[in-house]
Short mmCIF file of C-alpha atoms in Angstrom, two decimals:
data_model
loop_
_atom_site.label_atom_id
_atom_site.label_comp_id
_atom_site.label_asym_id
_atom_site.label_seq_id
_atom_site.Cartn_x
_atom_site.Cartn_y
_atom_site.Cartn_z
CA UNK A 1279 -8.09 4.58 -11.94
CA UNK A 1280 -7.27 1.81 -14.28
CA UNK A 1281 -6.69 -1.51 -12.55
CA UNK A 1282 -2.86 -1.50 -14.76
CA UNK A 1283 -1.81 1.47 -12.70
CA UNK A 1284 -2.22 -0.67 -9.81
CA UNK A 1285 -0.62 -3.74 -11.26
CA UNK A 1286 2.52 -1.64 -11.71
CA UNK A 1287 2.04 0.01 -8.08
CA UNK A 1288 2.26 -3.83 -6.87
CA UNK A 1289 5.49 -4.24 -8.90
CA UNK A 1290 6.51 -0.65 -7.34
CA UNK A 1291 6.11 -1.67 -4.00
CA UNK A 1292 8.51 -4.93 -4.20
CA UNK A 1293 10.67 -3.19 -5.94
CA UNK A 1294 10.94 -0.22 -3.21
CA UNK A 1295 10.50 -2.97 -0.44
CA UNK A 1296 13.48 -5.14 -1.44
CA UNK A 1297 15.78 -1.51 -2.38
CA UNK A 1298 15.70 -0.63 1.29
CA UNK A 1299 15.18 -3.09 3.70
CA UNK A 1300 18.15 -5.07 3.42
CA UNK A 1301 19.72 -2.00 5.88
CA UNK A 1302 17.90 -3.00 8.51
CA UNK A 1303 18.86 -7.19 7.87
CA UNK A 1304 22.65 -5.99 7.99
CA UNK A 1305 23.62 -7.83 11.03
CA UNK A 1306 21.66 -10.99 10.86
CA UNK A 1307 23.10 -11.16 7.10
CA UNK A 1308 26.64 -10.07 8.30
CA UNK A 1309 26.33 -12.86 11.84
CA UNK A 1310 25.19 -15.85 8.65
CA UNK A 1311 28.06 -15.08 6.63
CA UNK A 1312 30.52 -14.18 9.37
CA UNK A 1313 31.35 -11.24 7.50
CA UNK A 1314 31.60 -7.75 9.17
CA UNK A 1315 28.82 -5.27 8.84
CA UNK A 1316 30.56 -3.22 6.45
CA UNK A 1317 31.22 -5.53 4.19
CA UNK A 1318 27.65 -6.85 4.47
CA UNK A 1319 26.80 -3.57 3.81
CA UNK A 1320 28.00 -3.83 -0.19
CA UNK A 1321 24.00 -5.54 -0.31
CA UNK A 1322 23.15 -1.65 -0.62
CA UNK A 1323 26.13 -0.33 -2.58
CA UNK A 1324 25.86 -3.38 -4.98
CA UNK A 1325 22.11 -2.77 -5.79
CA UNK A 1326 22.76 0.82 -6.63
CA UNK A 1327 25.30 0.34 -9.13
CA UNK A 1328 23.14 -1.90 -10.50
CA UNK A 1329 20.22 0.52 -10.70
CA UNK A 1330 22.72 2.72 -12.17
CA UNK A 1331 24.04 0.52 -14.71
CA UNK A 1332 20.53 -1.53 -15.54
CA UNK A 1333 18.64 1.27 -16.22
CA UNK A 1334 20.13 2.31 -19.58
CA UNK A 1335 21.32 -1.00 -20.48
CA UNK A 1336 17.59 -2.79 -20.21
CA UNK A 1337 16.19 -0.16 -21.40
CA UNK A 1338 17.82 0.37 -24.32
CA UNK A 1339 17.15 -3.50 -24.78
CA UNK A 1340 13.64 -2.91 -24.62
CA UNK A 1341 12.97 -0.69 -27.88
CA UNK A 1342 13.14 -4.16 -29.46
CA UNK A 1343 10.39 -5.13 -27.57
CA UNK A 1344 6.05 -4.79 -26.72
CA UNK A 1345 6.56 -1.90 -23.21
CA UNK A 1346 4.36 -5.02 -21.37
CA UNK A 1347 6.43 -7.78 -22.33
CA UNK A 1348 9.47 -5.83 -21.09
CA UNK A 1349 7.51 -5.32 -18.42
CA UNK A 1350 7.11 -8.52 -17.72
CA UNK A 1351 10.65 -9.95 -18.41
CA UNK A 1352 12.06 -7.51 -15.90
CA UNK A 1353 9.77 -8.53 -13.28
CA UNK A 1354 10.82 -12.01 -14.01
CA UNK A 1355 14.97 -11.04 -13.51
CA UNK A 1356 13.31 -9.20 -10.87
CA UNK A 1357 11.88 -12.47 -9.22
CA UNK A 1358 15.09 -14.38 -9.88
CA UNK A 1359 17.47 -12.17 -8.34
CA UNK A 1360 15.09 -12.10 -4.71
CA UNK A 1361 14.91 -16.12 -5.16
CA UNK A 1362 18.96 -16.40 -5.84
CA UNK A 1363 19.70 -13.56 -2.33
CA UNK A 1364 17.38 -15.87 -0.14
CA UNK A 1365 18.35 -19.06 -0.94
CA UNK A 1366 22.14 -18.09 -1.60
CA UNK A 1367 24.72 -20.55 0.10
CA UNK A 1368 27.48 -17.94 -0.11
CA UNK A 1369 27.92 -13.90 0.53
CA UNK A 1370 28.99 -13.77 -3.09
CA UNK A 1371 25.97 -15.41 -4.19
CA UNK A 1372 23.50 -13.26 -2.09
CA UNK A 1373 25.66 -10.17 -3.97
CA UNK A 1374 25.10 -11.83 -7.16
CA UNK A 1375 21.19 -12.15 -6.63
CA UNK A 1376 21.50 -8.31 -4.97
CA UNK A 1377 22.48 -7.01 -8.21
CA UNK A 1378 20.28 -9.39 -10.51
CA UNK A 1379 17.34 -7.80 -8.95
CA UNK A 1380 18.68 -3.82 -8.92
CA UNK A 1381 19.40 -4.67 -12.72
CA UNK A 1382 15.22 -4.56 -13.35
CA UNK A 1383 15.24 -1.21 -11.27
CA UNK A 1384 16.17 1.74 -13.11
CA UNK A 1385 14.12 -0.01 -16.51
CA UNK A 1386 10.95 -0.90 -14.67
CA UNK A 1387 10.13 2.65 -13.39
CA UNK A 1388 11.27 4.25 -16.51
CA UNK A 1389 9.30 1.79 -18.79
CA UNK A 1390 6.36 1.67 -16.08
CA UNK A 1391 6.21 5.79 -16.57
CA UNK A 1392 5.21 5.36 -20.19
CA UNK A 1393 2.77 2.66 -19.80
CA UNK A 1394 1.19 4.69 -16.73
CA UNK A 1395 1.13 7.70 -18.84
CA UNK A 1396 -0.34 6.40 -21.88
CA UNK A 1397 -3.20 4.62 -19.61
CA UNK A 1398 -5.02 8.01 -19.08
CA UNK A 1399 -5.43 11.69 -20.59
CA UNK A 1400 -2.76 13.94 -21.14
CA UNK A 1401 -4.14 16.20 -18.60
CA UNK A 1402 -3.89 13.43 -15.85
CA UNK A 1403 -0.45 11.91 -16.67
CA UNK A 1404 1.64 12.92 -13.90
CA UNK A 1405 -0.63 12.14 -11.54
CA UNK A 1406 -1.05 8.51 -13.82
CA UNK A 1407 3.07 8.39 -12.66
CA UNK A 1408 2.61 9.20 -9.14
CA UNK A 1409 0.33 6.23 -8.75
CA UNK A 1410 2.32 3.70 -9.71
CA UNK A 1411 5.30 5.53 -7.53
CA UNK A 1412 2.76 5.09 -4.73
CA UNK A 1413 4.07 1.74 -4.77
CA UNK A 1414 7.33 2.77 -3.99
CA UNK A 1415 6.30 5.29 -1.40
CA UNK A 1416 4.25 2.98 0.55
CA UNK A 1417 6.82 0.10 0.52
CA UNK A 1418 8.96 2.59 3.46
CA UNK A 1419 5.55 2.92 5.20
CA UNK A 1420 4.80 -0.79 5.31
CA UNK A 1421 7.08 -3.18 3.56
CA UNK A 1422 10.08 -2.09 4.84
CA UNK A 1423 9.44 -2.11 8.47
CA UNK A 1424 7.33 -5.51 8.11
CA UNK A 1425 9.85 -6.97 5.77
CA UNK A 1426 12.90 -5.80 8.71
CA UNK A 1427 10.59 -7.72 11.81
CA UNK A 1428 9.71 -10.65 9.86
CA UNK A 1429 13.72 -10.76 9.38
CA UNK A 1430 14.63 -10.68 12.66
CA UNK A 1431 12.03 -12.79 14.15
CA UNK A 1432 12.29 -15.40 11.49
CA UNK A 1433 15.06 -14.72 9.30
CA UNK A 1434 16.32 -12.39 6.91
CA UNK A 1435 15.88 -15.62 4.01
CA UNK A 1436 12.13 -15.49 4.97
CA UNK A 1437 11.99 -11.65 3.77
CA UNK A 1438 13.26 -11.88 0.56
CA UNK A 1439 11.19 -14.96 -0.21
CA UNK A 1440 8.11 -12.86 0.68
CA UNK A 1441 9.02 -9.86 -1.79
CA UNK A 1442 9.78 -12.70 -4.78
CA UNK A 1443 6.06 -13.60 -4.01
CA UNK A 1444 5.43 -9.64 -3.98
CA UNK A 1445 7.60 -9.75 -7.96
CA UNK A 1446 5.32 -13.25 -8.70
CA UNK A 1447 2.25 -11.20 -8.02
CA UNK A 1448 3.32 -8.03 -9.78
CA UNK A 1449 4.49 -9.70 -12.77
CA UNK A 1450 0.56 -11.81 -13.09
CA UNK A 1451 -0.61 -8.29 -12.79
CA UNK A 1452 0.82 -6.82 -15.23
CA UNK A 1453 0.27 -9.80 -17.53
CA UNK A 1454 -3.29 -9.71 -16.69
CA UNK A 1455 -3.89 -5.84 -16.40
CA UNK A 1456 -1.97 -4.17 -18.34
CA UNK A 1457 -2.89 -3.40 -22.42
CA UNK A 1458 -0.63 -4.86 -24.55
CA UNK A 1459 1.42 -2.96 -27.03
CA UNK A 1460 2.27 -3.93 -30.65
CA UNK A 1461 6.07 -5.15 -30.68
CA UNK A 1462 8.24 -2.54 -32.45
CA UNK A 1463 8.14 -2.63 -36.10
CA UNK A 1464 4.77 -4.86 -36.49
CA UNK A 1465 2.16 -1.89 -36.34
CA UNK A 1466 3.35 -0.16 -39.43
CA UNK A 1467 4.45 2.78 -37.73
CA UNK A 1468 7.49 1.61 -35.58
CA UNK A 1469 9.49 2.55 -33.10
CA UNK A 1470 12.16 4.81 -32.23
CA UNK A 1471 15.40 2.79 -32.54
CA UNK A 1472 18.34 3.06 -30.18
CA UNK A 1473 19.66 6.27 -32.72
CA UNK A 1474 16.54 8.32 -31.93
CA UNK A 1475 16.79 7.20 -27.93
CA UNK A 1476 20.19 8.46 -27.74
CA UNK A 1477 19.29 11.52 -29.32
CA UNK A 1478 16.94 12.84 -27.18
CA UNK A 1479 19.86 13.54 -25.07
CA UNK A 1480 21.17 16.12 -27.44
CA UNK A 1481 17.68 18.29 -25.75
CA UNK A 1482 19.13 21.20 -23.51
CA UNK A 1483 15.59 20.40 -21.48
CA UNK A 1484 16.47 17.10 -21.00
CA UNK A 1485 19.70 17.09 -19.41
CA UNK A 1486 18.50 19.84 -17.43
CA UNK A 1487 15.72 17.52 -16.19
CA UNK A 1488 18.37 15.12 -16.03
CA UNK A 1489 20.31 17.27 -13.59
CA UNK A 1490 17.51 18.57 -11.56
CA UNK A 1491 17.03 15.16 -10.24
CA UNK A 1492 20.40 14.21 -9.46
CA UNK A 1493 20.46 17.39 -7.04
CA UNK A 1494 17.07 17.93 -5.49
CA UNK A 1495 16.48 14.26 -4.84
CA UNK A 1496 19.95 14.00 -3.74
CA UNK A 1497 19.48 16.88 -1.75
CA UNK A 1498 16.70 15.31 0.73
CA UNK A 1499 18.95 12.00 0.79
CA UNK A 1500 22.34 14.06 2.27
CA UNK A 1501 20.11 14.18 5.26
CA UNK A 1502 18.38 11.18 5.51
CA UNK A 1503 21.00 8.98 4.72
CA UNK A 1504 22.66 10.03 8.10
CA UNK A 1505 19.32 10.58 10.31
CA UNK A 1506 20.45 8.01 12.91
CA UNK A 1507 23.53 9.68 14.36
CA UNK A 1508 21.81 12.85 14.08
CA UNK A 1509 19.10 12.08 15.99
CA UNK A 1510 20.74 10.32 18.10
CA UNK A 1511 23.77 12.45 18.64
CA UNK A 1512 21.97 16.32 18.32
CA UNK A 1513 18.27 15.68 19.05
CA UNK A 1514 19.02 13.02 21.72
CA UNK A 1515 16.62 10.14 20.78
CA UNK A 1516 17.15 6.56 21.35
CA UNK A 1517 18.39 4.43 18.77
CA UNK A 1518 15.10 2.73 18.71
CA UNK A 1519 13.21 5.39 17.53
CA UNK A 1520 15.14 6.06 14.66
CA UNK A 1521 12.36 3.51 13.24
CA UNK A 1522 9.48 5.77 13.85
CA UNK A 1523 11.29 8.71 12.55
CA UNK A 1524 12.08 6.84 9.31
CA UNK A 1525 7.92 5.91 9.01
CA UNK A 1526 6.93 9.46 9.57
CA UNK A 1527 9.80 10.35 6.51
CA UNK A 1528 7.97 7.12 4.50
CA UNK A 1529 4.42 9.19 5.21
CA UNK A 1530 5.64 12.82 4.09
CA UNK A 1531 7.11 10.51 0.76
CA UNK A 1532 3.24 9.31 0.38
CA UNK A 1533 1.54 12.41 0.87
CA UNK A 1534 4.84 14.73 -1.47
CA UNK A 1535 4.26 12.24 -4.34
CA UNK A 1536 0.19 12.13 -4.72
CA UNK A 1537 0.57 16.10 -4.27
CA UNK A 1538 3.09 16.41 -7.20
CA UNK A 1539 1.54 14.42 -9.30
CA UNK A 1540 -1.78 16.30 -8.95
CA UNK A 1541 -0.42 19.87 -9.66
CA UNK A 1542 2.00 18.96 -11.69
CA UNK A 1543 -0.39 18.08 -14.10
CA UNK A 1544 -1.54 21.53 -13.93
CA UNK A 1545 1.08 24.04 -13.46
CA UNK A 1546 4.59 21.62 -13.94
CA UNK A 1547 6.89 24.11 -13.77
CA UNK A 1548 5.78 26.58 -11.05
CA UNK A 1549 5.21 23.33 -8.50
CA UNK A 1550 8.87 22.19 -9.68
CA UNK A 1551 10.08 25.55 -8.56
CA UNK A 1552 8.13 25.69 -5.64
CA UNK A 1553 8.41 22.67 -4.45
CA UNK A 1554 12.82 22.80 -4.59
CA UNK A 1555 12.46 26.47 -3.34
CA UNK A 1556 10.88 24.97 -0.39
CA UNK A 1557 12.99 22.00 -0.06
CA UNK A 1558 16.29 24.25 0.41
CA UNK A 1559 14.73 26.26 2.93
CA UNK A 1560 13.07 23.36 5.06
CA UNK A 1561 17.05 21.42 4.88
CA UNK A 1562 18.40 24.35 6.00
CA UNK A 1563 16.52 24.68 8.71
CA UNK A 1564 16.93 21.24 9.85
CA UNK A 1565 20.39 22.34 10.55
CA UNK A 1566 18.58 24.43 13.65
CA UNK A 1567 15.25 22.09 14.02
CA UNK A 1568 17.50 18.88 14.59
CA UNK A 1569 18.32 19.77 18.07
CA UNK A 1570 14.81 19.98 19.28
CA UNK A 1571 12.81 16.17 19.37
CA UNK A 1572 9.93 18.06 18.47
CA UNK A 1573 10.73 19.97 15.59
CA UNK A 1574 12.88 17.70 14.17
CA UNK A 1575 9.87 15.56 14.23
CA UNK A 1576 7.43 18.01 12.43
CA UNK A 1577 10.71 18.55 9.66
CA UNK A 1578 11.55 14.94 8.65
CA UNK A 1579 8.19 13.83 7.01
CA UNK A 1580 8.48 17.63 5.54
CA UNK A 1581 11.86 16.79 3.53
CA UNK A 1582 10.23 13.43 2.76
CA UNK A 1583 7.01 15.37 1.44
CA UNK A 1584 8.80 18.09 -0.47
CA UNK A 1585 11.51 15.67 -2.06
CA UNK A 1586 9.15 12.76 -3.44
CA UNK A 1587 6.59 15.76 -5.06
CA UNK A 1588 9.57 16.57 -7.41
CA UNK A 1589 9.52 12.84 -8.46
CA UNK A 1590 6.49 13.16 -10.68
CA UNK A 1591 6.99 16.62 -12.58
CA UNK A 1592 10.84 15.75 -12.80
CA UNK A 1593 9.57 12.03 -14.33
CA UNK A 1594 6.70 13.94 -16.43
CA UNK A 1595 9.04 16.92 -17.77
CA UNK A 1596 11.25 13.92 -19.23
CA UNK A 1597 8.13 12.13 -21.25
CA UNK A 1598 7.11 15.56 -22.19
CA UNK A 1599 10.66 16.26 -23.99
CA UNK A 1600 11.17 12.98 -25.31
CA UNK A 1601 7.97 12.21 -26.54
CA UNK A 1602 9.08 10.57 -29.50
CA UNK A 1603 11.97 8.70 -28.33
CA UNK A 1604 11.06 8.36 -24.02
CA UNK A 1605 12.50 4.94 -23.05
CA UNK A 1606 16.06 5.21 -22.79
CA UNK A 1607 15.79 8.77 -21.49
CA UNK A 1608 13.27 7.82 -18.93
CA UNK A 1609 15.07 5.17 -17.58
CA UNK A 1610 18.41 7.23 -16.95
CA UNK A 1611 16.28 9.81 -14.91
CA UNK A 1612 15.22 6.86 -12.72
CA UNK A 1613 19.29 5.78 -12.41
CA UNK A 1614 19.50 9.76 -11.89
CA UNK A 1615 17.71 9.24 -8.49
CA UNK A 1616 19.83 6.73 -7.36
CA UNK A 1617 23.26 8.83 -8.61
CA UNK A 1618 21.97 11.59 -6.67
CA UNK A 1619 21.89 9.45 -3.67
CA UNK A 1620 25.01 8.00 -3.94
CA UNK A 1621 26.22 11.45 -4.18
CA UNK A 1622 24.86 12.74 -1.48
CA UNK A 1623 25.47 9.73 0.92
CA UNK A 1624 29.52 10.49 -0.43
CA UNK A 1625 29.15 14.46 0.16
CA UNK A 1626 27.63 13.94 3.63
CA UNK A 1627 30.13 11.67 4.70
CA UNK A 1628 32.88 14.05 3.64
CA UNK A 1629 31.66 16.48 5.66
CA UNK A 1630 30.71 14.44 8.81
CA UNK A 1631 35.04 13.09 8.20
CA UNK A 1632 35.30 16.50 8.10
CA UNK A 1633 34.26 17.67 11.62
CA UNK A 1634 31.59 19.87 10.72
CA UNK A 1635 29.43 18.37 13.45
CA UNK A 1636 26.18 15.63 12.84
CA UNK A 1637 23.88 18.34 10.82
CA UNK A 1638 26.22 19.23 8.35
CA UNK A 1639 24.75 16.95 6.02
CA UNK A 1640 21.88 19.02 6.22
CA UNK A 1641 23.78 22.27 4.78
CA UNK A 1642 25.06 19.61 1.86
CA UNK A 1643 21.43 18.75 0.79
CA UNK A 1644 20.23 22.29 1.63
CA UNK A 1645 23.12 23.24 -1.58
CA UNK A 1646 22.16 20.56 -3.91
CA UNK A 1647 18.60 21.31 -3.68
CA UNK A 1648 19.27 25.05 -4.16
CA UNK A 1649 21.37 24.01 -7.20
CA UNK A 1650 18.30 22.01 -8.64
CA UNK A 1651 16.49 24.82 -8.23
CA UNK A 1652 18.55 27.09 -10.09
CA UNK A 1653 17.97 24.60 -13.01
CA UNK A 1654 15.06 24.87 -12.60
CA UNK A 1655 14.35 28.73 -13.06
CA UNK A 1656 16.89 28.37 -16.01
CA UNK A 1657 15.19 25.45 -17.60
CA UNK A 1658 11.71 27.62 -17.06
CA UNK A 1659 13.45 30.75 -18.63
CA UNK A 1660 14.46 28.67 -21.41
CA UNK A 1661 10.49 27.48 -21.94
CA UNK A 1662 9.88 31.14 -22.22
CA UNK A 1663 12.39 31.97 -25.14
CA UNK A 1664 10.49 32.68 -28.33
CA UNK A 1665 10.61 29.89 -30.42
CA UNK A 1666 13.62 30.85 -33.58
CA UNK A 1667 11.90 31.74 -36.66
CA UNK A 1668 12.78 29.78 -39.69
CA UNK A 1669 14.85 31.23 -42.50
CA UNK A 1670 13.17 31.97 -45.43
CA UNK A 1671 15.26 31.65 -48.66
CA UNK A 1672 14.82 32.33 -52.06
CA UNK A 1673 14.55 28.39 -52.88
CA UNK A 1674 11.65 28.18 -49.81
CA UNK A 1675 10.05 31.29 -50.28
CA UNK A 1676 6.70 30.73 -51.35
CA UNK A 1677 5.65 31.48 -55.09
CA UNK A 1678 3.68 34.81 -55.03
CA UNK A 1679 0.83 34.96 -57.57
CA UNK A 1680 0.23 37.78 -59.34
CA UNK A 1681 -3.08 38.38 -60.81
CA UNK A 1682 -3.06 38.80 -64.58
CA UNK A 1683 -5.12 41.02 -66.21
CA UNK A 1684 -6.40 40.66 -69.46
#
């Protein structure tokens, strides 16, 4: 494994550390402030507009620049915006430094895919992905729950001071580690402007890709996002071991995303389609598996498995149709993720308003992933359509020689 991949893992894992465990500093952030928990609660909602909104703007920024020194300038706004939320005086400020750091998001992982990509052969590129996303995986196994005790037995300023040294160290990784890139227009060969990034949108395979993500990943996040009150309301745990459900979901994340990226780089398609098939069922049947401790406990860190092994061939399907123009497009389908959760979180929420009981939100992601994998089969159909044969012309019709005879 090249020591760059895990350079960019590092940067992964602060930057999947500091997305999620401001939830569980919520109340010690809200009791600072004196603000309610709701409103301290716009920490999450502000860093995934950001993502959102970052993603294509950075990116599109960085076609003027090297892929490391991007890199490592978002790594540095990355740093700032951690330093600005601990040492904030004000709930606006702490906002402010929220959204600073979700601004480096969307255009690290989508810049990061390239540079992991082009580190190793074609045949081992999605799995090149995965391991950097291992980062990300492993921050809900260990930096999240670490970063949420350290919080609340020392203070919630403490944690994010810990993940700016996590951004610090990521950032002299990459610098160090990572193969540097000529800056766009100084190798003789250039680089796609922002004309030829925008293009690759006009790609049927893209947008599919595009799509895809939004649902399936959104899918596993209509449940998870409201795993408390269901396990607390139709499975009957305690409150307190919500925590250990959410570590075995952070496991099945680890294990789904080495496992896509492995086959992925073999057979893309057929482990996309297998993998959402399977993803419908298993929500579905959480709907029934929620009420028993137990089985809900075998199904969680399923859906956490079978939603992060779609991360890699969804990421890889995107390089793969963009490969002369990847940045921009690459960084949306990062924002994608996050516009699938926020779509989910809304959908499940409608439905719990609704009545429908506390595993509804199961039957919501059970839908979307069924929808991503009707894209799927589509998108694979499409694959499969002979490629249109040009039309030959008198002007382009080849001169026919005829033999002369003397």
């Amino acid at each position: 494994m090249p020591l760059a991949l895990l350079a960019l893992a590092i940067g992964a894992f602060g930057i999947g550390t500091t997305e999620f465990v401001v939830m569980g500093l919520l109340p010690q952030v809200a009791q600072d402030f004196g603000v309610s928990v709701p409103t301290a609660g716009l920490l999450t909602t502000g860093y995934a507009l950001g993502v959102v909104a970052g993603a294509p703007l950075l990116a599109a920024l960085g076609t003027r620049v090297s892929r490391k020194r991007m890199l490592t300038l978002l790594m540095g706004l990355f740093v700032a915006g951690n330093l600005l939320t601990a040492l904030a005086p004000a709930f606006g400020l702490v906002l402010a430094g929220r959204i600073t750091a979700s601004l480096a998001h969307g255009a690290f992982f989508g810049i990061g895919s390239i540079v992991a990509a082009g580190l190793v052969a074609p045949a081992r590129k999605a799995g090149a992905i995965a391991m950097m996303f291992t980062g990300l995986t492993v921050a809900n196994v260990v930096g999240v729950p670490l970063g949420t005790l350290v919080g609340q037995q020392v203070g919630w300023r403490v944690t994010f001071l810990l993940v700016a040294a996590l951004g610090v160290a990521g950032l002299a990784g990459i610098a160090a580690l990572v193969p540097a890139d000529p800056r766009p227009g100084t190798d003789g060969t250039g680089r796609p402007g922002i004309r030829r990034e925008l293009a690759a949108f006009r790609n049927v395979q893209v947008v599919l890709a595009m799509l895809m993500t939004v649902l399936g990943f959104g899918g596993v996040f209509a449940a998870v996002t409201y795993i408390a009150p269901m396990m607390t309301e139709a499975a009957g745990y305690a409150e307190s071991s919500v925590t250990w459900l959410l570590v075995l979901f952070g496991l099945g994340m680890v294990v789904g995303n080495l496992v896509g990226g492995r086959y992925a780089d073999r057979r893309l398609m057929p482990m996309l389609i297998t993998t959402l098939g399977a993803l419908a069922v298993v929500l579905a049947l959480f709907s029934f598996t929620a009420h028993d401790r137990v089985l809900a406990a075998v199904t969680v860190p399923l859906i956490g498995a079978l939603g992060f092994a779609t991360v890699p061939p969804l990421q890889k399907r995107v390089l793969d149709r963009t490969a002369d123009a990847p940045t921009l497009a690459s960084a949306v389908n990062i924002g994608a993720f996050n516009l699938g959760n926020a779509l989910a979180a809304w959908l499940g929420g409608a439905v719990l308003s609704a009545g429908l009981g506390a595993t509804a939100p199961n039957w919501v992601g059970a839908l979307m992933a069924a929808g991503a994998l009707g894209l799927a089969v589509l998108s694979a159909g499409l694959d499969r359509r002979p490629a249109p044969v040009p039309t030959v012309t008198a002007d382009t019709a080849p001169a026919v020689r005829v033999p002369v005879h003397h």
